CSV table of C-alpha atoms in Angstrom, one decimal:
chain,number,residue,atom,x,y,z
A,1001,MET,CA,23.8,-23.6,-13.9
A,1002,SER,CA,24.7,-21.4,-10.8
A,1003,LYS,CA,21.0,-20.6,-10.3
A,1004,LEU,CA,20.2,-24.4,-10.3
A,1005,LYS,CA,22.9,-25.1,-7.8
A,1006,SER,CA,21.6,-22.2,-5.6
A,1007,ILE,CA,18.1,-23.8,-5.7
A,1008,ASN,CA,19.4,-27.3,-4.9
A,1009,LEU,CA,21.4,-25.8,-2.0
A,1010,GLN,CA,18.3,-24.2,-0.6
A,1011,VAL,CA,16.5,-27.5,-0.8
A,1012,TYR,CA,19.3,-29.3,1.0
A,1013,VAL,CA,19.4,-26.7,3.7
A,1014,MET,CA,15.7,-27.0,4.3
A,1015,PHE,CA,15.8,-30.7,4.6
A,1016,ILE,CA,18.7,-30.5,7.0
A,1017,ALA,CA,16.8,-28.0,9.0
A,1018,ILE,CA,13.8,-30.4,9.2
A,1019,VAL,CA,16.0,-33.2,10.4
A,1020,ALA,CA,17.6,-31.0,13.0
A,1021,ILE,CA,14.2,-29.8,14.3
A,1022,LEU,CA,12.8,-33.3,14.4
A,1023,ALA,CA,15.8,-34.6,16.3
A,1024,PHE,CA,15.8,-31.8,18.8
A,1025,PHE,CA,12.1,-32.0,19.7
A,1026,PHE,CA,12.2,-35.8,19.7
A,1027,ILE,CA,14.9,-35.7,22.4
A,1028,ALA,CA,13.3,-32.9,24.3
A,1029,THR,CA,9.8,-34.6,24.4
A,1030,ASP,CA,11.2,-38.1,25.1
A,1031,GLY,CA,9.9,-39.4,21.7
A,1032,ALA,CA,6.4,-38.0,22.0
A,1033,TYR,CA,7.1,-35.5,19.2
A,1034,LEU,CA,7.3,-38.3,16.6
A,1035,SER,CA,4.3,-40.3,17.7
A,1036,ALA,CA,1.7,-41.1,15.1
A,1037,ARG,CA,-0.9,-38.9,16.8
A,1038,ASN,CA,1.4,-35.8,16.9
A,1039,ILE,CA,2.6,-36.3,13.4
A,1040,SER,CA,-1.0,-36.4,12.3
A,1041,ASN,CA,-1.8,-33.2,14.2
A,1042,LEU,CA,1.4,-31.6,12.9
A,1043,LEU,CA,0.5,-32.3,9.3
A,1044,ARG,CA,-3.1,-31.0,9.8
A,1045,GLN,CA,-1.5,-27.8,11.2
A,1046,THR,CA,0.7,-27.6,8.2
A,1047,SER,CA,-2.2,-27.9,5.7
A,1048,ILE,CA,-3.8,-24.4,6.4
A,1049,THR,CA,-0.5,-22.5,6.2
A,1050,GLY,CA,0.6,-24.6,3.3
A,1051,ILE,CA,-2.5,-23.9,1.2
A,1052,LEU,CA,-2.3,-20.2,2.0
A,1053,ALA,CA,1.4,-20.2,1.0
A,1054,ILE,CA,0.6,-22.0,-2.3
A,1055,GLY,CA,-1.6,-19.1,-3.3
A,1056,MET,CA,0.8,-16.5,-1.8
A,1057,ILE,CA,3.8,-17.8,-3.7
A,1058,PHE,CA,2.3,-16.9,-7.1
A,1059,VAL,CA,1.6,-13.4,-5.8
A,1060,ILE,CA,5.2,-13.1,-4.5
A,1061,ILE,CA,6.8,-14.5,-7.7
A,1062,SER,CA,4.9,-11.7,-9.6
A,1063,ALA,CA,6.6,-9.2,-7.3
A,1064,GLU,CA,3.5,-8.4,-5.4
A,1065,ILE,CA,2.3,-9.1,-1.8
A,1066,ASP,CA,-1.0,-9.9,0.0
A,1067,LEU,CA,-1.4,-8.9,3.6
A,1068,SER,CA,-5.2,-9.6,3.6
A,1069,VAL,CA,-5.2,-13.4,3.4
A,1070,GLY,CA,-5.4,-14.0,7.2
A,1071,SER,CA,-8.5,-11.7,7.5
A,1072,MET,CA,-10.0,-13.0,4.3
A,1073,MET,CA,-9.6,-16.6,5.5
A,1074,GLY,CA,-11.3,-15.7,8.8
A,1075,LEU,CA,-14.1,-14.0,6.9
A,1076,LEU,CA,-14.7,-16.8,4.5
A,1077,GLY,CA,-14.5,-19.4,7.2
A,1078,GLY,CA,-16.9,-17.3,9.3
A,1079,PHE,CA,-19.3,-17.1,6.3
A,1080,ALA,CA,-19.2,-20.8,5.9
A,1081,ALA,CA,-20.0,-21.3,9.6
A,1082,ILE,CA,-22.9,-18.8,9.4
A,1083,ALA,CA,-24.3,-20.5,6.3
A,1084,ASP,CA,-24.0,-23.9,8.0
A,1085,VAL,CA,-25.2,-23.0,11.5
A,1086,TRP,CA,-27.5,-20.0,11.2
A,1087,TRP,CA,-28.9,-20.5,7.7
A,1088,GLY,CA,-28.9,-24.3,7.5
A,1089,TRP,CA,-27.5,-24.5,4.0
A,1090,PRO,CA,-26.5,-27.9,2.6
A,1091,LEU,CA,-22.8,-28.5,2.6
A,1092,PRO,CA,-22.2,-28.5,-1.2
A,1093,LEU,CA,-23.9,-25.1,-1.5
A,1094,THR,CA,-21.9,-23.7,1.4
A,1095,ILE,CA,-18.6,-24.9,-0.2
A,1096,ILE,CA,-19.5,-23.6,-3.7
A,1097,VAL,CA,-20.6,-20.2,-2.5
A,1098,THR,CA,-17.6,-19.8,-0.2
A,1099,LEU,CA,-15.2,-20.6,-3.0
A,1100,ALA,CA,-17.0,-18.3,-5.3
A,1101,ILE,CA,-16.8,-15.4,-2.8
A,1102,GLY,CA,-13.1,-16.1,-2.3
A,1103,ILE,CA,-12.5,-15.8,-6.1
A,1104,ILE,CA,-14.5,-12.6,-6.2
A,1105,PHE,CA,-12.6,-11.1,-3.3
A,1106,GLY,CA,-9.3,-12.1,-4.9
A,1107,THR,CA,-10.4,-10.7,-8.3
A,1108,CYS,CA,-11.4,-7.4,-6.7
A,1109,THR,CA,-8.0,-7.1,-5.1
A,1110,GLY,CA,-6.3,-8.0,-8.4
A,1111,TRP,CA,-8.3,-5.4,-10.2
A,1112,TRP,CA,-7.1,-2.6,-7.9
A,1113,VAL,CA,-3.5,-3.8,-8.2
A,1114,ALA,CA,-3.4,-4.6,-12.0
A,1115,TYR,CA,-5.8,-2.0,-13.5
A,1116,ARG,CA,-5.9,0.8,-11.0
A,1117,LYS,CA,-2.2,0.6,-10.3
A,1118,VAL,CA,-2.5,0.9,-6.6
A,1119,PRO,CA,0.4,-0.8,-4.8
A,1120,SER,CA,-0.5,-4.3,-3.6
A,1121,PHE,CA,0.8,-3.5,-0.1
A,1122,ILE,CA,-1.8,-0.7,0.3
A,1123,VAL,CA,-4.6,-2.6,-1.4
A,1124,THR,CA,-4.2,-5.7,0.7
A,1125,LEU,CA,-3.5,-3.7,3.9
A,1126,ALA,CA,-6.9,-2.0,3.3
A,1127,GLY,CA,-8.4,-5.4,2.6
A,1128,MET,CA,-7.0,-6.8,5.8
A,1129,LEU,CA,-8.9,-4.1,7.8
A,1130,ILE,CA,-12.0,-4.4,5.7
A,1131,PHE,CA,-12.3,-8.2,5.8
A,1132,ARG,CA,-11.7,-8.2,9.6
A,1133,GLY,CA,-14.4,-5.6,10.1
A,1134,MET,CA,-16.8,-7.5,7.9
A,1135,LEU,CA,-16.1,-10.7,9.9
A,1136,VAL,CA,-16.7,-9.0,13.2
A,1137,GLY,CA,-19.9,-7.4,11.9
A,1138,ALA,CA,-21.2,-10.6,10.3
A,1139,THR,CA,-20.7,-12.7,13.4
A,1140,ASN,CA,-21.8,-9.9,15.8
A,1141,GLY,CA,-18.5,-10.4,17.6
A,1142,THR,CA,-19.6,-13.9,18.8
A,1143,THR,CA,-18.4,-17.4,17.9
A,1144,VAL,CA,-20.7,-19.2,15.5
A,1145,SER,CA,-21.0,-22.8,16.5
A,1146,PRO,CA,-21.4,-25.7,16.5
A,1147,ILE,CA,-21.0,-26.5,12.8
A,1148,SER,CA,-22.6,-29.7,11.4
A,1149,LYS,CA,-20.9,-33.1,11.5
A,1150,GLU,CA,-20.9,-33.1,7.7
A,1151,MET,CA,-18.8,-29.9,7.5
A,1152,THR,CA,-16.4,-31.0,10.3
A,1153,VAL,CA,-15.2,-33.8,7.9
A,1154,ILE,CA,-13.4,-31.1,5.8
A,1155,GLY,CA,-11.1,-30.2,8.7
A,1156,GLN,CA,-11.3,-33.2,11.0
A,1157,GLY,CA,-12.0,-36.2,8.7
A,1158,TYR,CA,-9.6,-39.0,7.9
A,1159,LEU,CA,-9.2,-41.4,5.1
A,1160,SER,CA,-9.6,-45.1,5.8
A,1161,ASP,CA,-6.4,-47.2,5.9
A,1162,ILE,CA,-7.2,-49.0,2.6
A,1163,THR,CA,-8.1,-45.7,0.8
A,1164,GLY,CA,-4.8,-44.2,2.0
A,1165,PHE,CA,-2.7,-47.0,0.6
A,1166,ILE,CA,-4.6,-47.0,-2.7
A,1167,LEU,CA,-4.1,-43.3,-3.2
A,1168,GLY,CA,-0.4,-43.6,-2.2
A,1169,THR,CA,0.1,-46.4,-4.7
A,1170,ILE,CA,-1.6,-44.3,-7.4
A,1171,ALA,CA,0.6,-41.4,-6.5
A,1172,ILE,CA,3.7,-43.5,-6.8
A,1173,ILE,CA,2.6,-44.9,-10.2
A,1174,CYS,CA,1.8,-41.5,-11.5
A,1175,PHE,CA,5.2,-40.2,-10.3
A,1176,PHE,CA,7.0,-43.0,-12.1
A,1177,LEU,CA,5.0,-42.6,-15.3
A,1178,TRP,CA,5.6,-38.8,-15.4
A,1179,GLY,CA,9.3,-39.4,-14.9
A,1180,VAL,CA,9.3,-41.9,-17.8
A,1181,TYR,CA,7.4,-39.4,-20.0
A,1182,GLN,CA,9.9,-36.6,-19.2
A,1183,ARG,CA,12.9,-38.9,-19.8
A,1184,ASN,CA,11.5,-39.9,-23.2
A,1185,ALA,CA,10.7,-36.3,-24.1
A,1186,ARG,CA,14.3,-35.3,-23.3
A,1187,LYS,CA,15.6,-38.1,-25.5
A,1188,ASN,CA,13.4,-37.1,-28.4
A,1189,LEU,CA,14.8,-33.5,-28.1
A,1190,ASN,CA,18.4,-34.7,-27.8
A,1191,LEU,CA,18.7,-33.2,-24.4
A,1192,PRO,CA,20.8,-34.7,-21.6
A,1193,VAL,CA,19.1,-37.5,-19.7
A,1194,PRO,CA,19.6,-38.1,-16.0
A,1195,ASN,CA,21.5,-41.2,-15.0
A,1196,ALA,CA,19.2,-44.3,-14.8
A,1197,SER,CA,20.5,-45.4,-11.4
A,1198,LYS,CA,19.9,-42.0,-9.9
A,1199,GLU,CA,16.4,-42.0,-11.4
A,1200,THR,CA,15.7,-45.4,-9.9
A,1201,MET,CA,17.0,-44.2,-6.5
A,1202,LYS,CA,14.7,-41.2,-6.7
A,1203,TYR,CA,11.6,-43.3,-7.5
A,1204,GLY,CA,12.5,-45.7,-4.7
A,1205,LEU,CA,13.1,-43.0,-2.2
A,1206,PHE,CA,9.7,-41.4,-3.1
A,1207,ALA,CA,7.9,-44.7,-2.7
A,1208,ILE,CA,9.5,-45.3,0.7
A,1209,CYS,CA,8.6,-41.8,1.9
A,1210,VAL,CA,5.0,-42.0,0.7
A,1211,LEU,CA,4.3,-45.5,1.9
A,1212,GLY,CA,6.1,-44.9,5.2
A,1213,ALA,CA,4.2,-41.7,5.9
A,1214,ILE,CA,0.9,-43.5,5.1
A,1215,TYR,CA,1.8,-46.4,7.4
A,1216,LEU,CA,2.7,-44.0,10.2
A,1217,LEU,CA,-0.5,-42.0,9.8
A,1218,ASN,CA,-2.6,-45.2,9.6
A,1219,ASP,CA,-1.2,-46.1,13.0
A,1220,TYR,CA,-3.2,-43.3,14.4
A,1221,ARG,CA,-6.5,-42.7,12.5
A,1222,GLY,CA,-5.4,-42.5,8.8
A,1223,ILE,CA,-4.5,-39.7,6.4
A,1224,PRO,CA,-6.1,-36.4,7.5
A,1225,PHE,CA,-8.5,-35.0,4.9
A,1226,PRO,CA,-6.8,-31.5,5.0
A,1227,VAL,CA,-3.4,-33.1,4.2
A,1228,LEU,CA,-4.9,-34.8,1.1
A,1229,ILE,CA,-6.3,-31.4,0.0
A,1230,LEU,CA,-2.9,-29.8,0.5
A,1231,ALA,CA,-1.1,-32.6,-1.5
A,1232,ILE,CA,-3.6,-32.2,-4.4
A,1233,LEU,CA,-3.2,-28.4,-4.5
A,1234,ALA,CA,0.6,-28.7,-4.2
A,1235,VAL,CA,0.8,-31.0,-7.2
A,1236,ALA,CA,-1.6,-28.7,-9.2
A,1237,GLY,CA,0.4,-25.7,-8.2
A,1238,MET,CA,3.7,-27.3,-9.3
A,1239,PHE,CA,2.2,-28.2,-12.6
A,1240,ILE,CA,0.9,-24.7,-13.2
A,1241,ALA,CA,4.2,-23.1,-12.2
A,1242,ARG,CA,6.5,-25.4,-14.2
A,1243,LYS,CA,4.6,-26.8,-17.1
A,1244,THR,CA,2.2,-24.1,-18.3
A,1245,ALA,CA,2.6,-20.8,-20.2
A,1246,PHE,CA,0.7,-19.0,-17.4
A,1247,GLY,CA,3.3,-20.2,-14.9
A,1248,ARG,CA,6.2,-19.0,-17.1
A,1249,HIS,CA,4.4,-15.6,-17.6
A,1250,ILE,CA,4.3,-15.2,-13.8
A,1251,TYR,CA,8.0,-15.7,-13.5
A,1252,ALA,CA,8.6,-13.4,-16.4
A,1253,ILE,CA,6.5,-10.6,-14.8
A,1254,GLY,CA,8.3,-11.0,-11.5
A,1255,GLY,CA,11.7,-11.1,-13.1
A,1256,ASN,CA,11.3,-8.0,-15.4
A,1257,ILE,CA,7.9,-6.6,-15.8
A,1258,ASP,CA,8.9,-4.2,-18.7
A,1259,ALA,CA,10.6,-7.1,-20.6
A,1260,ALA,CA,7.5,-9.2,-20.0
A,1261,ARG,CA,5.2,-6.5,-21.4
A,1262,LEU,CA,7.4,-6.0,-24.4
A,1263,SER,CA,7.4,-9.7,-25.1
A,1264,GLY,CA,3.6,-9.6,-25.5
A,1265,ILE,CA,2.5,-10.8,-22.1
A,1266,ASN,CA,-0.8,-9.3,-20.9
A,1267,VAL,CA,0.6,-8.2,-17.5
A,1268,GLU,CA,-2.7,-6.9,-16.1
A,1269,LYS,CA,-4.6,-10.0,-17.0
A,1270,ILE,CA,-2.0,-12.3,-15.5
A,1271,LYS,CA,-1.9,-10.3,-12.2
A,1272,LEU,CA,-5.7,-10.4,-12.0
A,1273,MET,CA,-5.7,-14.2,-12.5
A,1274,ILE,CA,-3.0,-14.6,-9.8
A,1275,PHE,CA,-5.0,-12.8,-7.2
A,1276,SER,CA,-8.1,-14.7,-8.2
A,1277,ILE,CA,-6.3,-18.0,-7.7
A,1278,ASN,CA,-5.0,-16.6,-4.3
A,1279,GLY,CA,-8.6,-15.9,-3.3
A,1280,PHE,CA,-9.6,-19.4,-4.2
A,1281,MET,CA,-6.8,-20.9,-2.1
A,1282,VAL,CA,-7.8,-18.6,0.8
A,1283,ALA,CA,-11.4,-19.8,0.6
A,1284,ILE,CA,-10.3,-23.5,0.8
A,1285,ALA,CA,-8.1,-22.6,3.8
A,1286,GLY,CA,-11.1,-20.8,5.4
A,1287,LEU,CA,-13.3,-23.9,5.0
A,1288,ILE,CA,-10.7,-26.1,6.6
A,1289,LEU,CA,-10.1,-23.7,9.4
A,1290,SER,CA,-13.7,-23.4,10.4
A,1291,SER,CA,-14.4,-27.1,10.1
A,1292,ARG,CA,-11.3,-27.9,12.1
A,1293,LEU,CA,-12.2,-25.5,14.9
A,1294,GLY,CA,-15.8,-26.5,14.7
A,1295,ALA,CA,-16.9,-22.8,14.6
A,1296,GLY,CA,-16.4,-19.4,13.0
A,1297,ALA,CA,-14.7,-17.0,15.3
A,1298,PRO,CA,-14.2,-13.2,15.0
A,1299,SER,CA,-10.5,-13.6,15.7
A,1300,ALA,CA,-9.9,-16.5,13.2
A,1301,GLY,CA,-7.0,-16.1,10.9
A,1302,GLN,CA,-5.2,-13.4,12.8
A,1303,ASN,CA,-1.5,-13.3,11.7
A,1304,ALA,CA,-2.0,-16.1,9.3
A,1305,GLU,CA,-0.7,-13.9,6.5
A,1306,LEU,CA,2.6,-13.6,8.3
A,1307,ASP,CA,3.0,-17.4,8.5
A,1308,ALA,CA,2.2,-17.7,4.8
A,1309,ILE,CA,4.7,-15.1,3.8
A,1310,ALA,CA,7.3,-16.6,6.2
A,1311,ALA,CA,6.7,-20.0,4.6
A,1312,CYS,CA,7.4,-18.5,1.1
A,1313,VAL,CA,10.6,-16.8,2.2
A,1314,ILE,CA,11.9,-19.8,4.2
A,1315,GLY,CA,11.0,-21.9,1.1
A,1316,GLY,CA,13.3,-19.8,-1.1
A,1317,ALA,CA,11.0,-17.2,-2.6
A,1318,SER,CA,12.4,-13.7,-3.1
A,1319,LEU,CA,10.2,-10.7,-2.2
A,1320,ALA,CA,11.7,-8.9,-5.1
A,1321,GLY,CA,9.8,-11.3,-7.4
A,1322,GLY,CA,10.8,-13.9,-10.1
A,1323,ILE,CA,12.0,-16.6,-7.7
A,1324,GLY,CA,10.1,-19.2,-5.8
A,1325,SER,CA,8.7,-22.7,-6.0
A,1326,VAL,CA,5.5,-24.5,-4.7
A,1327,TYR,CA,7.4,-27.4,-3.2
A,1328,GLY,CA,9.7,-24.9,-1.4
A,1329,VAL,CA,6.8,-23.1,0.3
A,1330,VAL,CA,5.2,-26.4,1.3
A,1331,ILE,CA,8.5,-27.3,3.0
A,1332,GLY,CA,8.6,-23.8,4.5
A,1333,ALA,CA,5.1,-24.3,5.9
A,1334,LEU,CA,6.2,-27.7,7.3
A,1335,ILE,CA,9.2,-26.0,9.1
A,1336,ILE,CA,6.9,-23.4,10.7
A,1337,ALA,CA,4.5,-26.1,11.8
A,1338,LEU,CA,7.3,-28.2,13.2
A,1339,LEU,CA,8.5,-25.2,15.3
A,1340,ASP,CA,5.0,-24.2,16.5
A,1341,ASN,CA,4.1,-27.8,17.4
A,1342,GLY,CA,7.4,-28.5,19.2
A,1343,MET,CA,7.4,-25.3,21.2
A,1344,SER,CA,3.8,-25.8,22.2
A,1345,MET,CA,4.6,-29.3,23.4
A,1346,LEU,CA,7.4,-27.9,25.5
A,1347,ASP,CA,5.1,-25.1,26.9
A,1348,VAL,CA,7.5,-22.4,25.5
A,1349,PRO,CA,6.0,-19.0,26.3
A,1350,THR,CA,4.2,-17.3,23.4
A,1351,PHE,CA,6.6,-14.4,23.3
A,1352,TRP,CA,9.6,-16.8,22.8
A,1353,GLN,CA,7.7,-18.5,20.0
A,1354,TYR,CA,7.4,-15.2,18.2
A,1355,ILE,CA,11.1,-14.4,18.8
A,1356,VAL,CA,12.3,-17.8,17.5
A,1357,LYS,CA,10.1,-17.7,14.4
A,1358,GLY,CA,11.2,-14.2,13.6
A,1359,SER,CA,14.8,-15.1,14.0
A,1360,ILE,CA,14.5,-18.0,11.7
A,1361,LEU,CA,12.8,-15.9,9.1
A,1362,LEU,CA,15.6,-13.3,9.3
A,1363,LEU,CA,18.2,-16.1,9.0
A,1364,ALA,CA,16.4,-17.6,6.0
A,1365,VAL,CA,16.5,-14.2,4.2
A,1366,TRP,CA,20.1,-13.7,5.1
A,1367,MET,CA,21.1,-17.1,3.8
A,1368,ASP,CA,19.2,-16.5,0.6
A,1369,THR,CA,21.0,-13.1,0.1
A,1370,MET,CA,24.4,-14.7,0.7
A,1371,THR,CA,23.6,-17.6,-1.7
A,1372,LYS,CA,22.7,-15.1,-4.5
A,1373,LYS,CA,25.9,-13.1,-3.9
A,1374,LYS,CA,28.0,-16.3,-4.3
A,1375,ALA,CA,26.1,-17.3,-7.4
């Protein structure tokens, strides 16, 4: 029960932080910060970090780390740009091959960590250098552009207003039906059932937030396509983490690897799969990055791994393993994007942006440590 209270406290603290950041930058920018256009840009900015963080959270929960995701994202995005611009591949082939390469890279990393017993810090540090070198060599140190209009849709496209509302309505209905299913399942197992009024309030609040966000985004150009991808991956990630045996095995490995192995969990296989999933997520982020920039650049993805790790830590993950949630890292990615976007609008010098983000990361870790001590 104390662990549940700790998690709820972290969620409340993150939402309070979001409200405080929104209020500060809204006042500082004379309301421009919460304009439909800026909210749209902000969410698109969140999508790349959020997708990287979803893959990273599984790695961190298993008590491992991946420092190569930024360079790998730049390499995979650069490959997609090369295939599109230089080789003239059709978009479906470019996407499929890029995703496949991402899975292969992730699997190779996982093989070294799981079966060769090389610490993930060293493996991924080497990968960071290797992938960056491969990117510079593949692009000849030049920017590969311009990518085709078909590919730019991945990072710059928007859903129509009607499509957005239809998808939002479907999401609300699915959320309600899933809640009813869980409630009935708990009744059948004679487990405590949440209060009906609280459940109704939860559904209503979810519907208001979803429809309100869609209405706001439609006021500009509609729901950005990268945001839709992030939402789908977040839902899939939450389902894997909370409702599958694979997800429970990840938490078990991160919590106590010896106990997990003694309980019959194939630790090596699970870790290999974790890094493969992470490579798949990095490939998606790479496609979005290149299509958003309209090019593949040798410097693309630099320091992206730091933002992904920061999103996980701010979202409540423990670098010691065994603790973390997908919805938490998405909120953490949003907080980072809020800060980046707001400070950029205020023309805050770059060095101050690094100082602020580093200070907030340190504060998040300290709060997590203090919360665990009280629990």
